[in-house]
Coordinates of N, CA and C in Angstrom, one line a residue:
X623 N 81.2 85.3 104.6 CA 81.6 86.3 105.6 C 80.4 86.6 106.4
X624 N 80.8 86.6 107.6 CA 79.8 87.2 108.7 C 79.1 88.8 108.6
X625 N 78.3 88.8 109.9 CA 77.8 90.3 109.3 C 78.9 91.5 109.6
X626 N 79.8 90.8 111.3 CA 80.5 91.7 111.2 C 81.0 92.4 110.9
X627 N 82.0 91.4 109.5 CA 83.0 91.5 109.0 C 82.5 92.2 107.8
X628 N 81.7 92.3 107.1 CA 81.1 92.6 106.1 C 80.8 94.6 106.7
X629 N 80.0 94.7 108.3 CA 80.2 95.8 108.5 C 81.4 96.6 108.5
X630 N 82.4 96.3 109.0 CA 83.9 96.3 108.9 C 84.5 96.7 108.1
X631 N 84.4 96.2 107.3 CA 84.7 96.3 105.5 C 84.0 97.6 105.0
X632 N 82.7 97.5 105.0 CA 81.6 98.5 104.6 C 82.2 100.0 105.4
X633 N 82.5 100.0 106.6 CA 83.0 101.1 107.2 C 84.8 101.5 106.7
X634 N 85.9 100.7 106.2 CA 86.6 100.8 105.8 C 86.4 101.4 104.5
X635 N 85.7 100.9 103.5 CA 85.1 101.6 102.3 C 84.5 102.7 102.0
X636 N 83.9 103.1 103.4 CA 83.2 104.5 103.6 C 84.4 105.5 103.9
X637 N 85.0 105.3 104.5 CA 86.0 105.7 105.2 C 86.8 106.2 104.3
X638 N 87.6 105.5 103.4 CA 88.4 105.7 102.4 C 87.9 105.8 101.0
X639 N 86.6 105.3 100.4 CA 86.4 105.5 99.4 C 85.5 106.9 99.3
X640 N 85.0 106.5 100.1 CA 83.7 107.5 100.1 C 84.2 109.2 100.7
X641 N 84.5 109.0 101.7 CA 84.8 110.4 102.4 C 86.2 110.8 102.2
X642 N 87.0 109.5 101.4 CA 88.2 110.3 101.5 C 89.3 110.8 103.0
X643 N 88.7 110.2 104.2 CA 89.4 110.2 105.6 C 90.5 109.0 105.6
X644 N 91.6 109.3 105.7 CA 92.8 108.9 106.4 C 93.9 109.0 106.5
X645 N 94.7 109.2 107.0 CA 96.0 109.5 107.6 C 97.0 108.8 106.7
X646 N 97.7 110.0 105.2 CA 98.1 110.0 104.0 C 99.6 109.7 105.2
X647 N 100.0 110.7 105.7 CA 101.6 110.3 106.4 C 101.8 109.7 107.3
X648 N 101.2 109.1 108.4 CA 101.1 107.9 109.1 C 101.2 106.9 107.7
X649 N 100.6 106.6 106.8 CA 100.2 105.2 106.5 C 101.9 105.1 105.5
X650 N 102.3 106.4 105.2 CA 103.5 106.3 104.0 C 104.6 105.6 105.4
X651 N 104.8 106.5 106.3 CA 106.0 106.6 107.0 C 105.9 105.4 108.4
X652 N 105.0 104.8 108.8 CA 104.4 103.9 109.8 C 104.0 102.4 109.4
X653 N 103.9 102.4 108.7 CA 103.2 101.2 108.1 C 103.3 100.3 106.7
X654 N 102.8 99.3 106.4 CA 103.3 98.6 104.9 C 102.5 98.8 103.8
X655 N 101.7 99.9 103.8 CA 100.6 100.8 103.0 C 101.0 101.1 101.6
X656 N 102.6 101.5 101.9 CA 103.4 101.6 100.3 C 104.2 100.5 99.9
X657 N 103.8 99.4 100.7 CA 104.8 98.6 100.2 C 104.8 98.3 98.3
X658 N 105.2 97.9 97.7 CA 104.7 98.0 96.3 C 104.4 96.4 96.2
X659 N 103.0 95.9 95.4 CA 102.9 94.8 95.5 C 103.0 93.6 93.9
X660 N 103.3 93.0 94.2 CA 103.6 92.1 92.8 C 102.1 91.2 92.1
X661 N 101.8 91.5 91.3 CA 100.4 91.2 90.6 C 100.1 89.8 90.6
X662 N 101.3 89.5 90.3 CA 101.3 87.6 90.1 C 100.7 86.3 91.3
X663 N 101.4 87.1 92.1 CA 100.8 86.4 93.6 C 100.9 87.3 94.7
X664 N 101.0 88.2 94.6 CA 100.3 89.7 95.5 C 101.0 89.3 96.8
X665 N 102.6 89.5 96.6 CA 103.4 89.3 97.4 C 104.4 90.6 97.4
X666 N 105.1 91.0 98.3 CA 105.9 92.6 98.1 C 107.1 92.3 96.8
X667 N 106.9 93.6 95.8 CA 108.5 93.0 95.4 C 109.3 94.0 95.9
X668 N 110.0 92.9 96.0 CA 111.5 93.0 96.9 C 112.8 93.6 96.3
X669 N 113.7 94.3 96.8 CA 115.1 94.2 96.1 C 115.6 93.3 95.9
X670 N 116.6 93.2 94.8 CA 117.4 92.3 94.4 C 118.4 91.5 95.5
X671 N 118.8 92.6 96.1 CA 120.2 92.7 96.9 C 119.8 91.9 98.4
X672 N 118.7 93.0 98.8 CA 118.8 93.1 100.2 C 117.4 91.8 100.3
X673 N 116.6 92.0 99.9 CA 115.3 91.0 99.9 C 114.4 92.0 100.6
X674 N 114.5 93.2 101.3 CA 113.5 93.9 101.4 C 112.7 94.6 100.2
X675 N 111.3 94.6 101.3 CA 110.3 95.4 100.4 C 110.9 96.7 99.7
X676 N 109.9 97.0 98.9 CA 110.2 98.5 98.0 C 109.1 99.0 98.0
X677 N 109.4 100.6 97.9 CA 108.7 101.1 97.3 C 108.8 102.1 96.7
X678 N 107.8 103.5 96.5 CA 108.3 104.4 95.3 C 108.0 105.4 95.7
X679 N 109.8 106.0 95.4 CA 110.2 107.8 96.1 C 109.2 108.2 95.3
X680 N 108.6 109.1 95.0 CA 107.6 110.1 94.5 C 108.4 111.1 94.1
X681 N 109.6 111.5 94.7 CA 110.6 112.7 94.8 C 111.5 112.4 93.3
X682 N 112.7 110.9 93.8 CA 113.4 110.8 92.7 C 112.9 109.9 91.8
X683 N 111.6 109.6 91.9 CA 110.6 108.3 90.8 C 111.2 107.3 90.6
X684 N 111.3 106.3 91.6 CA 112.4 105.1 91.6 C 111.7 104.3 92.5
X685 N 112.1 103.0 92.4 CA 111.9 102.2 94.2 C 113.0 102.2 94.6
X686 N 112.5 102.0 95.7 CA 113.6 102.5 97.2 C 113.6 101.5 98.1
X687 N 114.3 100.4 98.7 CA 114.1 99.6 99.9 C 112.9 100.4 101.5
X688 N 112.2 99.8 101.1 CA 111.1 100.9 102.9 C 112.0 101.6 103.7
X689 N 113.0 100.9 103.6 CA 114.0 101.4 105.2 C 115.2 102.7 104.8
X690 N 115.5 102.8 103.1 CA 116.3 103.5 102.9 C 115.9 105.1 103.5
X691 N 117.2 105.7 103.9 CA 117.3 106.9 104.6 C 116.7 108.0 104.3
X692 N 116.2 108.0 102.7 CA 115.5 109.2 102.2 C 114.4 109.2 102.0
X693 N 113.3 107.8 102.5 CA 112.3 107.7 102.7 C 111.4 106.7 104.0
X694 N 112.5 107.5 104.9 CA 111.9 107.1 106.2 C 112.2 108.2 107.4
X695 N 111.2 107.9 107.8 CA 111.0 109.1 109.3 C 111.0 108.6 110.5
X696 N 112.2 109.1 111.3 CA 112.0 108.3 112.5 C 110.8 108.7 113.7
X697 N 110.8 109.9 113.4 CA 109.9 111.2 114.3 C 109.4 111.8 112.9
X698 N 108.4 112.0 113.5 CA 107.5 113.0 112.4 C 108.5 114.1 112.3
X699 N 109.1 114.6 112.1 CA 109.8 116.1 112.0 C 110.7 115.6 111.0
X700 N 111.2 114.6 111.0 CA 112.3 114.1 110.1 C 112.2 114.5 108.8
X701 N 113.1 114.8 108.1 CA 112.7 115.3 106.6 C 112.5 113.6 105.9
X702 N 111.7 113.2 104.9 CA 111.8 112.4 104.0 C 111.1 112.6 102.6
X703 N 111.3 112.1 101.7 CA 110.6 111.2 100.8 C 109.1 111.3 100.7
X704 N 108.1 112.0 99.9 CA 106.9 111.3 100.1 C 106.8 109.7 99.2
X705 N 106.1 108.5 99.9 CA 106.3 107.9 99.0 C 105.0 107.6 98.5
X706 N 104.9 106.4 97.2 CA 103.2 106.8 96.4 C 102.3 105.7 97.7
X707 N 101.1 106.1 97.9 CA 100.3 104.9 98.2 C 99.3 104.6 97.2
X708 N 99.5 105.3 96.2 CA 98.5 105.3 94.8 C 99.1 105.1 93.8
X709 N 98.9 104.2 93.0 CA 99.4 104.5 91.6 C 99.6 103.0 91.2
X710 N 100.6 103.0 89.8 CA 101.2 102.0 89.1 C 102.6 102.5 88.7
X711 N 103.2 101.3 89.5 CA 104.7 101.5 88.6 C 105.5 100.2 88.0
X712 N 106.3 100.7 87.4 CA 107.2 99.4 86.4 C 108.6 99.5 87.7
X713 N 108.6 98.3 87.8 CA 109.9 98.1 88.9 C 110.3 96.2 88.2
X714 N 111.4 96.3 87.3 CA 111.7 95.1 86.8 C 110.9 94.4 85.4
X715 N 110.2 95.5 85.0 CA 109.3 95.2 84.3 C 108.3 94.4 84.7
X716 N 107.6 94.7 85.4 CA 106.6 94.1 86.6 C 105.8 95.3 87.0
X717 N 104.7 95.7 86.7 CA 103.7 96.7 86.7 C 103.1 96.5 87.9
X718 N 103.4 96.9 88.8 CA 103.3 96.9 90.7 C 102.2 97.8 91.3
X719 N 101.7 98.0 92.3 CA 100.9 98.8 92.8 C 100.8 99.0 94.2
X720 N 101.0 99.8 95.2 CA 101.1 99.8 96.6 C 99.5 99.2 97.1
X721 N 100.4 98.3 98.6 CA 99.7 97.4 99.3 C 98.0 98.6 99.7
X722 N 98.3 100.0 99.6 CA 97.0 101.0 100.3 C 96.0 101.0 99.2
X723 N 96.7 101.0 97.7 CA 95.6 101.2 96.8 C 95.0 100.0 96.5
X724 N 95.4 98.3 96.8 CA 94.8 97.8 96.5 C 94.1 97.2 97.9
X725 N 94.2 97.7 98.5 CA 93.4 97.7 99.6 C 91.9 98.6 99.7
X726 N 92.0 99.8 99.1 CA 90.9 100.9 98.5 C 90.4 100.2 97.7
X727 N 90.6 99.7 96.7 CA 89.9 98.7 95.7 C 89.4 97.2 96.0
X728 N 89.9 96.7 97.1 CA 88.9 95.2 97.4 C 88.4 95.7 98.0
X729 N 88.2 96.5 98.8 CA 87.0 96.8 99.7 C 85.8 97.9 99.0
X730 N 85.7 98.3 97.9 CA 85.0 99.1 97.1 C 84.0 98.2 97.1
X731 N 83.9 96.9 96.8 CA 82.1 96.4 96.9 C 81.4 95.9 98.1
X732 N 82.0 97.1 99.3 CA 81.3 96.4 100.6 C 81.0 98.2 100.5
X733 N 79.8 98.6 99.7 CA 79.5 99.5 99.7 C 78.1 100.2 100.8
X734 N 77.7 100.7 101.3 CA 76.6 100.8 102.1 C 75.4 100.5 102.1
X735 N 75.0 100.1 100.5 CA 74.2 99.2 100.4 C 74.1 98.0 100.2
X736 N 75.3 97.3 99.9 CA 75.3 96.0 100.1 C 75.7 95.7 101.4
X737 N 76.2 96.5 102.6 CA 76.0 96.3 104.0 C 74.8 96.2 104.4
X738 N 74.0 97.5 103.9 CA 72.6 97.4 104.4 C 71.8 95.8 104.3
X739 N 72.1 95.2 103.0 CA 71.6 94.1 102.6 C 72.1 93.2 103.6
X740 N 73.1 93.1 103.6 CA 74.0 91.6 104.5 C 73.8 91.9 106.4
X741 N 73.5 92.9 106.5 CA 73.5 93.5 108.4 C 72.3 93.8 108.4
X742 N 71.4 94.7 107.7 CA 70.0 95.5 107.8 C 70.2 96.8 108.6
X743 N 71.7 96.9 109.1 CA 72.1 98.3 109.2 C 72.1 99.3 107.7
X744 N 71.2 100.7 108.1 CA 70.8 101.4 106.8 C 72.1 101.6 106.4
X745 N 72.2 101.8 104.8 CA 73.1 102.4 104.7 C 73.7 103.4 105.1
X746 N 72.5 105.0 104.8 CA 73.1 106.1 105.4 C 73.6 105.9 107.0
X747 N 73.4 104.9 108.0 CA 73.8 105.1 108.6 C 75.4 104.5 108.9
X748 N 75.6 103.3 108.0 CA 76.9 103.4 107.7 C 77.9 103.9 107.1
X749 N 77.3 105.0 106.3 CA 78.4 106.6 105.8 C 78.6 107.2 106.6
X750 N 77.4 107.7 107.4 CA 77.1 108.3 108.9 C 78.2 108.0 109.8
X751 N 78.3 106.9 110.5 CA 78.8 106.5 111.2 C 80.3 106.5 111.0
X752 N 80.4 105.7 109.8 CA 82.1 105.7 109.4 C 82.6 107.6 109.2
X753 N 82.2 108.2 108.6 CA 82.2 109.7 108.9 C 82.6 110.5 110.0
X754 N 81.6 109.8 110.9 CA 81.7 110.8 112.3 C 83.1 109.9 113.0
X755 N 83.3 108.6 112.7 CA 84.6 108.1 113.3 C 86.0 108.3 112.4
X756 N 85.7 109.1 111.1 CA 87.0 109.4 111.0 C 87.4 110.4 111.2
X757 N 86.0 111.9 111.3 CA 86.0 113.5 111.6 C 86.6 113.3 113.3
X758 N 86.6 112.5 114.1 CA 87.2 112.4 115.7 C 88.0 111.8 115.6
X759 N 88.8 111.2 114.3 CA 90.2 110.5 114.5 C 91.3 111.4 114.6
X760 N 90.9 112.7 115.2 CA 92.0 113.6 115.4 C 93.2 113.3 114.2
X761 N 93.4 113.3 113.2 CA 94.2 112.9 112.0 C 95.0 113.3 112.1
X762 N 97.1 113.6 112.3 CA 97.4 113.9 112.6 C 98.0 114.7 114.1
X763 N 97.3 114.0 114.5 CA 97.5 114.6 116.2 C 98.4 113.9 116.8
X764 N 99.0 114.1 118.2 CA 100.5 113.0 118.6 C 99.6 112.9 120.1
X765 N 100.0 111.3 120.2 CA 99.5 111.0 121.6 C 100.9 109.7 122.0
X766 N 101.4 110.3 123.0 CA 102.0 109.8 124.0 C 101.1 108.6 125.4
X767 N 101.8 107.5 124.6 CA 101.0 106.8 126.0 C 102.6 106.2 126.8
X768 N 102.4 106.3 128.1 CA 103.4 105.7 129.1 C 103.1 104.7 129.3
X769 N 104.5 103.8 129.0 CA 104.5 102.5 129.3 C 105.7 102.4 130.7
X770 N 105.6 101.1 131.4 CA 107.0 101.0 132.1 C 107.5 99.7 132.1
X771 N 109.0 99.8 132.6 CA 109.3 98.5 132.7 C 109.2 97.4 133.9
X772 N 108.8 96.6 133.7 CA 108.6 95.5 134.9 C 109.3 94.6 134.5
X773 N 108.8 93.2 135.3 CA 109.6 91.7 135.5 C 108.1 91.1 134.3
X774 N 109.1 90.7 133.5 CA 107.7 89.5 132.7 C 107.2 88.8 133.5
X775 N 106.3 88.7 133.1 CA 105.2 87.8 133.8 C 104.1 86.6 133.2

């Protein structure tokens, strides 16, 4: 791996392992963060029925298709479901873990000092840094960008 990417990583790690900064309800209700992942070949498990991802109500302690009604928001206001992005669960007898926690854990040994090593950027300045870019990630805030429609091109 290059240095970039190794910075990258190192700042992802700071970010989430270290400081604890990131956006718990964007990542449940937006994104594939809960998907639940299968150990074997670290692929989503899926429902039986439908072939979609799962994952796990928190509420009624079950997996749930991503898309089912009681754990999805269309607008942040929507009532839902919190669902886990932490944990272990048995779904088929198959001891599963969401796509966010094992993402907090590969990135745990691109720690700021083995950045420092691989970039010669200090460490403290990559806690520093990852820090002050999550404290301005306005966390929770709503931004509207305008798009319009044209002729493709």
């Amino acid at each position: 791996m290059g240095t970039d990417g190794a910075l990258a990583l190192g700042l992802v790690n700071s970010l989430l392992n270290e400081h604890g900064i990131y956006d718990a309800e964007y990542l449940m209700y937006k994104t594939n963060a809960p998907y639940l992942i299968r150990p074997s070949d670290g692929r989503y498990m899926r429902d039986r029925e439908t072939n979609k991802p799962l994952v796990w109500d928190l509420v009624d302690k079950c997996p749930k298709v991503h898309n089912d009604p009681s754990v999805t928001r269309v607008e942040y206001e929507d009532e839902a479901h919190d669902v886990a992005l932490l944990g272990s669960y048995e779904v088929d007898g198959v001891q599963c873990r969401p796509a966010f926690e094992l993402l907090k854990e590969h990135v745990k040994k691109y720690t700021p000092e083995y950045v420092e090593e691989v970039t010669y950027v200090p460490a403290a300045t990559v806690s520093r840094i990852a820090k002050e870019f999550g404290e301005a990630a306005e966390i929770g805030s709503t931004v509207t960008i305008e798009t319009s429609k044209g002729p493709k091109k």
